[in-house]
Each structure stands twice: as C-alpha cells, then as structure tokens.
Amino acid sequence: MAEVISSVKRSASDSVVAVPKPGCQFASDNAAGFCPEAWQSLERANSGHVPSYGDDQWTSRASDLIREVFEHSAEVFFVFNGTAANSLALAAMCQSYHAILCHELAHIETDECGAPQFFSNGTKILLASGERGKLAPSAITQAVERRRDIHYPKPRVVSVTQATELSTVYSIDELSAIHDACQRHGLRLHMDGARFANAVASLDVLPRQITWEAGVDVLCLGGTKNGMGMGEAIIFFKKELADEFAYRCKQAGQLASKMRYLTAPWVGLLESGAWLTNARRANAAAARLEVGLAAIPGVEVLGKRDANAVFARLPDTLAASLRAKGWKFYDFIGSGGCRFMCSWATTDADVDALLADSK
Ligand SMILES: *Cc1c(COP(=O)(O)O)cnc(C)c1O
C-alpha cells in the first residue's frame, strides 16, 4: 500500500512529469483511494488491543474533532457509508406515517435503493423541484399544502444535499429561506453532506454557518469522497433526535466492532486540515476542467459549477472516443450530459490529459 500512497500526486507542481494513463479519475470521487493523512492515521491506529464498539480513544478523539470543527456540542455517530447515514438519520427524524421532502435528483431518492423508506418502516419520499439541483422553498410549501388530510403521509422532514448532485451549493441565504419554510410548516431539516467539505470550500464559510446556524438539525458528513477509504459521520445538532440512535445503528449492521478503523482516518483528516485542503483541490481540478472543456468546439458545459463535478454535453463521437481511450465518466446522473467528477487525488496532469484527448 506504501507504493499506492507514494505514487499519489500531492500538488499541481509535481504533476507535470508524466502524462497519466486514462482511467477512473473522472468517474466518481469514490474511485480515489485514501489520502495520505487519513491513511497514516489508520496505520497509527493499527497497534495493540483497544476497546471495541467505539469505546476507544480514536473514536472519542474523532467525535471531539467534529464537535470542534462545527463549534457545537453535537451527538456524533460513525457508520460505513452514506446510504446508511442518510437512511438511519432520516428514520430517527420520522415516524413511519411521515413524509420526507427532497429534490427530485436527491441521492436519497435516486441512489439508495429505497433504504430511507426501508429503515423508517415505510416513510414516503415526496419529490419537489428547484433550479440547478436545489430545492426551492416555494416547492416545500406547495408540497405541504397539496394535501393536509389524514389520508396522506404527513410531511415531517426536508432533506437537502450540500453540495448538490449537480455540483451546485446552497448559499447561507438559500439555506435560511429553506429553514424558514421548515419552521412555517413544522418540518425538521436534514442535510446529506456526502460532499459537505466541497461546499465549505466553495462557499468559503465556516461549517457552522451552513449547518446548525442555518437551522440544520442533522448532518450526514461524508468521509469517503473526502479522502477516506470508507465511513460517514452522522451529526445530531438537535441532540434529542439522537435518542436511542446507537440501537438503530447496531440493528442495521452499522456498528463497527473494530470502530477505531472507521474513526482513526477521521482524526487524520480533521487534525491535519486535509478535509478542507482535499476539497479545495477537488474543486480546483473541476474549475480547471470546466475552463478547458468550455474551450473545446462542440462541447457545451451545462450549468454553473460550484463544487467538484463538471457536467457537459459532448458530441457523441467525442464521448465515444474518450471512452475508447479508456476514460471513465458517467452520463446517467443529473439532468443529462456527461459528469466529470474530480477528487482530492485528481491532478492538473489528469485534467490536462483528458483535455488533450478531447481535442
Ligand atoms: C456518494 C453519495 C452518498 C453516499 O453513497 P454511498 O454509496 O451509500 O456511500 C450520499 N449522498 C450523495 C449525494 C452522494 O453523492
């Protein structure tokens, strides 16, 4: 594994030597490996016997670091992936007869195989619209007012994704307008933060400003796409919602017995500040790619990008020739076009090689 880490390019300046081989660089940010900070911390944790199921110092340190970063005495839990984090958090915020409102492109609707409904014993997801992947406050009100009778599931939670599935971000003002709508209608606010760090980097704000200060009750904070091998944190700013949550995690098969291996990488990411530098690097790679793609005749960049993905419409022949050369990217996500997703490990040379193959 040492080779893997040492072969990872850390900065723009050391990335000009070799042209990288086409591959998964742009398929998803979960195609990247561990970042060195998370990996080294994992390695440090790999010594001796320590208490299991989260009663260890790595887990308490990771929880404390999260509370420091968010400047809040939140309740923190660690699970293996984002589907579990979202589903269990939402289940804790709902009864089975409730409904969750989210954008029609939300991961909880399109990419979690019904897990939010499953773990909440049947809670319904209601879809609402909004420009650029962002839920519009008026759409929340419409969804609530459409039906108020006993025969329809009662809206209880709004879920927003930050950064969104379309690589945009909610500003502080946009979040507070959503929070206003939530308050008017008695709704709780959940945030899917699989790419939360990319949103913080893009907005250049403090984590608290786009979470609890903006009315977010529960945040699912992504570790995997940010530079870990696996693992997400569930952060309850409204602590009463965390009541008995540990049992939910255990029942769902999400309580790691060797918890230190889920939490030590968090310590490395958070102590070093890599959580933010990784996100900045991924966003910067996407910015470079966006400029480069926009300059290629026949390529149309779709929408304004805030975070680490670029959506673009490519001529069919170009998309096919890139794929034939070995490049991987998706074209079924979001609102049409190809998605090029950058990660902490995407180098300028990766971006430039893709652009060179596009010309
Ligand atoms: C990747 C992702 C998740 C988590 O997905 P898992 O594969 O379950 O870890 C959640 N929400 C969004 C928006 C994502 O992009």
PDB file of C-alpha atoms in Angstrom, residues 23-160:
ATOM      1  CA  GLY A  23      -8.857   5.713 -16.234  1.00  0.00           C
ATOM      2  CA  CYS A  24     -11.312   6.287 -13.444  1.00  0.00           C
ATOM      3  CA  GLN A  25     -10.091   9.749 -12.476  1.00  0.00           C
ATOM      4  CA  PHE A  26     -13.414  11.322 -13.506  1.00  0.00           C
ATOM      5  CA  ALA A  27     -15.920   8.538 -12.815  1.00  0.00           C
ATOM      6  CA  SER A  28     -16.516   9.434  -9.205  1.00  0.00           C
ATOM      7  CA  ASP A  29     -14.741  10.822  -6.195  1.00  0.00           C
ATOM      8  CA  ASN A  30     -15.199   7.383  -4.669  1.00  0.00           C
ATOM      9  CA  ALA A  31     -12.829   5.925  -7.268  1.00  0.00           C
ATOM     10  CA  ALA A  32      -9.917   7.632  -5.452  1.00  0.00           C
ATOM     11  CA  GLY A  33      -8.034   5.976  -2.609  1.00  0.00           C
ATOM     12  CA  PHE A  34      -7.227   7.039   0.933  1.00  0.00           C
ATOM     13  CA  CYS A  35      -5.447  10.367   1.173  1.00  0.00           C
ATOM     14  CA  PRO A  36      -2.092  10.151   2.992  1.00  0.00           C
ATOM     15  CA  GLU A  37      -3.345  11.946   6.127  1.00  0.00           C
ATOM     16  CA  ALA A  38      -6.213   9.501   6.617  1.00  0.00           C
ATOM     17  CA  TRP A  39      -4.059   6.503   5.739  1.00  0.00           C
ATOM     18  CA  GLN A  40      -1.260   7.404   8.121  1.00  0.00           C
ATOM     19  CA  SER A  41      -3.734   7.863  10.929  1.00  0.00           C
ATOM     20  CA  LEU A  42      -5.233   4.455  10.164  1.00  0.00           C
ATOM     21  CA  GLU A  43      -1.770   2.973  10.313  1.00  0.00           C
ATOM     22  CA  ARG A  44      -1.087   4.617  13.671  1.00  0.00           C
ATOM     23  CA  ALA A  45      -4.319   3.124  14.997  1.00  0.00           C
ATOM     24  CA  ASN A  46      -3.206  -0.339  13.958  1.00  0.00           C
ATOM     25  CA  SER A  47      -1.298  -1.230  17.073  1.00  0.00           C
ATOM     26  CA  GLY A  48      -2.233  -3.161  20.137  1.00  0.00           C
ATOM     27  CA  HIS A  49      -5.554  -4.076  21.651  1.00  0.00           C
ATOM     28  CA  VAL A  50      -8.108  -1.352  22.210  1.00  0.00           C
ATOM     29  CA  PRO A  51     -11.711  -1.407  23.401  1.00  0.00           C
ATOM     30  CA  SER A  52     -14.248  -2.304  20.701  1.00  0.00           C
ATOM     31  CA  TYR A  53     -17.575  -0.856  19.500  1.00  0.00           C
ATOM     32  CA  GLY A  54     -16.449   2.758  19.791  1.00  0.00           C
ATOM     33  CA  ASP A  55     -15.211   2.785  23.393  1.00  0.00           C
ATOM     34  CA  ASP A  56     -11.734   3.699  22.164  1.00  0.00           C
ATOM     35  CA  GLN A  57      -9.654   6.850  22.112  1.00  0.00           C
ATOM     36  CA  TRP A  58      -9.712   7.208  18.315  1.00  0.00           C
ATOM     37  CA  THR A  59     -13.474   7.358  18.319  1.00  0.00           C
ATOM     38  CA  SER A  60     -13.677   9.845  21.146  1.00  0.00           C
ATOM     39  CA  ARG A  61     -10.976  11.979  19.505  1.00  0.00           C
ATOM     40  CA  ALA A  62     -12.785  11.903  16.139  1.00  0.00           C
ATOM     41  CA  SER A  63     -16.062  12.894  17.816  1.00  0.00           C
ATOM     42  CA  ASP A  64     -14.369  15.747  19.665  1.00  0.00           C
ATOM     43  CA  LEU A  65     -12.687  16.979  16.484  1.00  0.00           C
ATOM     44  CA  ILE A  66     -16.037  17.022  14.696  1.00  0.00           C
ATOM     45  CA  ARG A  67     -17.530  19.000  17.585  1.00  0.00           C
ATOM     46  CA  GLU A  68     -14.602  21.430  17.341  1.00  0.00           C
ATOM     47  CA  VAL A  69     -14.894  21.860  13.585  1.00  0.00           C
ATOM     48  CA  PHE A  70     -18.625  22.526  13.884  1.00  0.00           C
ATOM     49  CA  GLU A  71     -18.335  24.538  17.122  1.00  0.00           C
ATOM     50  CA  HIS A  72     -21.249  22.623  18.595  1.00  0.00           C
ATOM     51  CA  SER A  73     -21.688  20.019  21.326  1.00  0.00           C
ATOM     52  CA  ALA A  74     -23.428  17.671  18.857  1.00  0.00           C
ATOM     53  CA  GLU A  75     -24.006  13.927  19.239  1.00  0.00           C
ATOM     54  CA  VAL A  76     -21.818  12.089  16.716  1.00  0.00           C
ATOM     55  CA  PHE A  77     -22.079   8.548  15.268  1.00  0.00           C
ATOM     56  CA  PHE A  78     -19.967   6.733  12.670  1.00  0.00           C
ATOM     57  CA  VAL A  79     -21.268   4.344  10.024  1.00  0.00           C
ATOM     58  CA  PHE A  80     -19.814   2.603   6.989  1.00  0.00           C
ATOM     59  CA  ASN A  81     -21.444   4.515   4.140  1.00  0.00           C
ATOM     60  CA  GLY A  82     -23.677   7.342   3.057  1.00  0.00           C
ATOM     61  CA  THR A  83     -26.779   5.305   2.329  1.00  0.00           C
ATOM     62  CA  ALA A  84     -26.754   4.038   5.910  1.00  0.00           C
ATOM     63  CA  ALA A  85     -26.026   7.500   7.306  1.00  0.00           C
ATOM     64  CA  ASN A  86     -28.898   9.141   5.434  1.00  0.00           C
ATOM     65  CA  SER A  87     -31.375   6.326   5.952  1.00  0.00           C
ATOM     66  CA  LEU A  88     -30.767   5.912   9.657  1.00  0.00           C
ATOM     67  CA  ALA A  89     -30.705   9.659  10.285  1.00  0.00           C
ATOM     68  CA  LEU A  90     -33.970  10.106   8.408  1.00  0.00           C
ATOM     69  CA  ALA A  91     -35.518   7.164  10.227  1.00  0.00           C
ATOM     70  CA  ALA A  92     -34.627   8.858  13.511  1.00  0.00           C
ATOM     71  CA  MET A  93     -36.364  12.042  12.353  1.00  0.00           C
ATOM     72  CA  CYS A  94     -39.618  10.404  11.179  1.00  0.00           C
ATOM     73  CA  GLN A  95     -42.425   8.077  12.116  1.00  0.00           C
ATOM     74  CA  SER A  96     -43.492   5.526   9.522  1.00  0.00           C
ATOM     75  CA  TYR A  97     -46.560   7.621   8.586  1.00  0.00           C
ATOM     76  CA  HIS A  98     -44.442  10.704   7.853  1.00  0.00           C
ATOM     77  CA  ALA A  99     -43.052  12.009   4.568  1.00  0.00           C
ATOM     78  CA  ILE A 100     -39.607  13.324   3.655  1.00  0.00           C
ATOM     79  CA  LEU A 101     -39.425  16.167   1.118  1.00  0.00           C
ATOM     80  CA  CYS A 102     -36.434  16.322  -1.162  1.00  0.00           C
ATOM     81  CA  HIS A 103     -35.325  17.441  -4.605  1.00  0.00           C
ATOM     82  CA  GLU A 104     -36.200  15.066  -7.425  1.00  0.00           C
ATOM     83  CA  LEU A 105     -32.489  14.439  -8.102  1.00  0.00           C
ATOM     84  CA  ALA A 106     -31.631  13.753  -4.443  1.00  0.00           C
ATOM     85  CA  HIS A 107     -29.410  10.749  -3.771  1.00  0.00           C
ATOM     86  CA  ILE A 108     -31.877   9.511  -1.125  1.00  0.00           C
ATOM     87  CA  GLU A 109     -34.476   9.232  -3.913  1.00  0.00           C
ATOM     88  CA  THR A 110     -32.409   8.097  -6.878  1.00  0.00           C
ATOM     89  CA  ASP A 111     -29.445   6.156  -5.495  1.00  0.00           C
ATOM     90  CA  GLU A 112     -30.279   4.467  -2.197  1.00  0.00           C
ATOM     91  CA  CYS A 113     -32.464   1.611  -3.384  1.00  0.00           C
ATOM     92  CA  GLY A 114     -35.320   2.621  -1.101  1.00  0.00           C
ATOM     93  CA  ALA A 115     -33.172   2.394   2.042  1.00  0.00           C
ATOM     94  CA  PRO A 116     -34.658   5.547   3.641  1.00  0.00           C
ATOM     95  CA  GLN A 117     -38.138   4.041   3.275  1.00  0.00           C
ATOM     96  CA  PHE A 118     -36.911   0.631   4.443  1.00  0.00           C
ATOM     97  CA  PHE A 119     -35.167   1.826   7.603  1.00  0.00           C
ATOM     98  CA  SER A 120     -38.051   4.112   8.540  1.00  0.00           C
ATOM     99  CA  ASN A 121     -40.601   1.320   8.033  1.00  0.00           C
ATOM    100  CA  GLY A 122     -42.400   2.933   5.148  1.00  0.00           C
ATOM    101  CA  THR A 123     -41.925   6.684   5.349  1.00  0.00           C
ATOM    102  CA  LYS A 124     -42.792   8.184   1.962  1.00  0.00           C
ATOM    103  CA  ILE A 125     -40.441  10.376  -0.021  1.00  0.00           C
ATOM    104  CA  LEU A 126     -42.157  13.326  -1.692  1.00  0.00           C
ATOM    105  CA  LEU A 127     -40.336  14.972  -4.565  1.00  0.00           C
ATOM    106  CA  ALA A 128     -40.108  18.672  -5.166  1.00  0.00           C
ATOM    107  CA  SER A 129     -38.298  20.695  -7.775  1.00  0.00           C
ATOM    108  CA  GLY A 130     -35.886  23.579  -7.912  1.00  0.00           C
ATOM    109  CA  GLU A 131     -33.276  25.033 -10.224  1.00  0.00           C
ATOM    110  CA  ARG A 132     -29.792  23.523 -10.515  1.00  0.00           C
ATOM    111  CA  GLY A 133     -30.444  20.635  -8.166  1.00  0.00           C
ATOM    112  CA  LYS A 134     -31.509  22.909  -5.326  1.00  0.00           C
ATOM    113  CA  LEU A 135     -34.828  22.577  -3.560  1.00  0.00           C
ATOM    114  CA  ALA A 136     -36.892  25.758  -3.843  1.00  0.00           C
ATOM    115  CA  PRO A 137     -38.547  26.982  -0.619  1.00  0.00           C
ATOM    116  CA  SER A 138     -41.776  27.573  -2.563  1.00  0.00           C
ATOM    117  CA  ALA A 139     -41.727  23.916  -3.641  1.00  0.00           C
ATOM    118  CA  ILE A 140     -41.636  22.905   0.032  1.00  0.00           C
ATOM    119  CA  THR A 141     -44.714  24.994   0.735  1.00  0.00           C
ATOM    120  CA  GLN A 142     -46.502  23.608  -2.324  1.00  0.00           C
ATOM    121  CA  ALA A 143     -45.730  20.045  -1.317  1.00  0.00           C
ATOM    122  CA  VAL A 144     -47.044  20.645   2.182  1.00  0.00           C
ATOM    123  CA  GLU A 145     -50.180  22.465   1.057  1.00  0.00           C
ATOM    124  CA  ARG A 146     -51.091  19.997  -1.677  1.00  0.00           C
ATOM    125  CA  ARG A 147     -52.713  17.718   0.894  1.00  0.00           C
ATOM    126  CA  ARG A 148     -53.325  18.163   4.572  1.00  0.00           C
ATOM    127  CA  ASP A 149     -55.808  15.394   5.237  1.00  0.00           C
ATOM    128  CA  ILE A 150     -55.414  12.246   7.261  1.00  0.00           C
ATOM    129  CA  HIS A 151     -55.199  10.051   4.153  1.00  0.00           C
ATOM    130  CA  TYR A 152     -51.871  11.438   3.014  1.00  0.00           C
ATOM    131  CA  PRO A 153     -48.466  10.932   4.717  1.00  0.00           C
ATOM    132  CA  LYS A 154     -47.635  13.905   6.882  1.00  0.00           C
ATOM    133  CA  PRO A 155     -44.534  15.869   5.785  1.00  0.00           C
ATOM    134  CA  ARG A 156     -42.038  15.863   8.643  1.00  0.00           C
ATOM    135  CA  VAL A 157     -38.521  16.324   7.239  1.00  0.00           C
ATOM    136  CA  VAL A 158     -36.891  18.294   4.461  1.00  0.00           C
ATOM    137  CA  SER A 159     -33.660  16.809   3.131  1.00  0.00           C
ATOM    138  CA  VAL A 160     -31.172  18.936   1.198  1.00  0.00           C
TER     139      VAL A 160
END
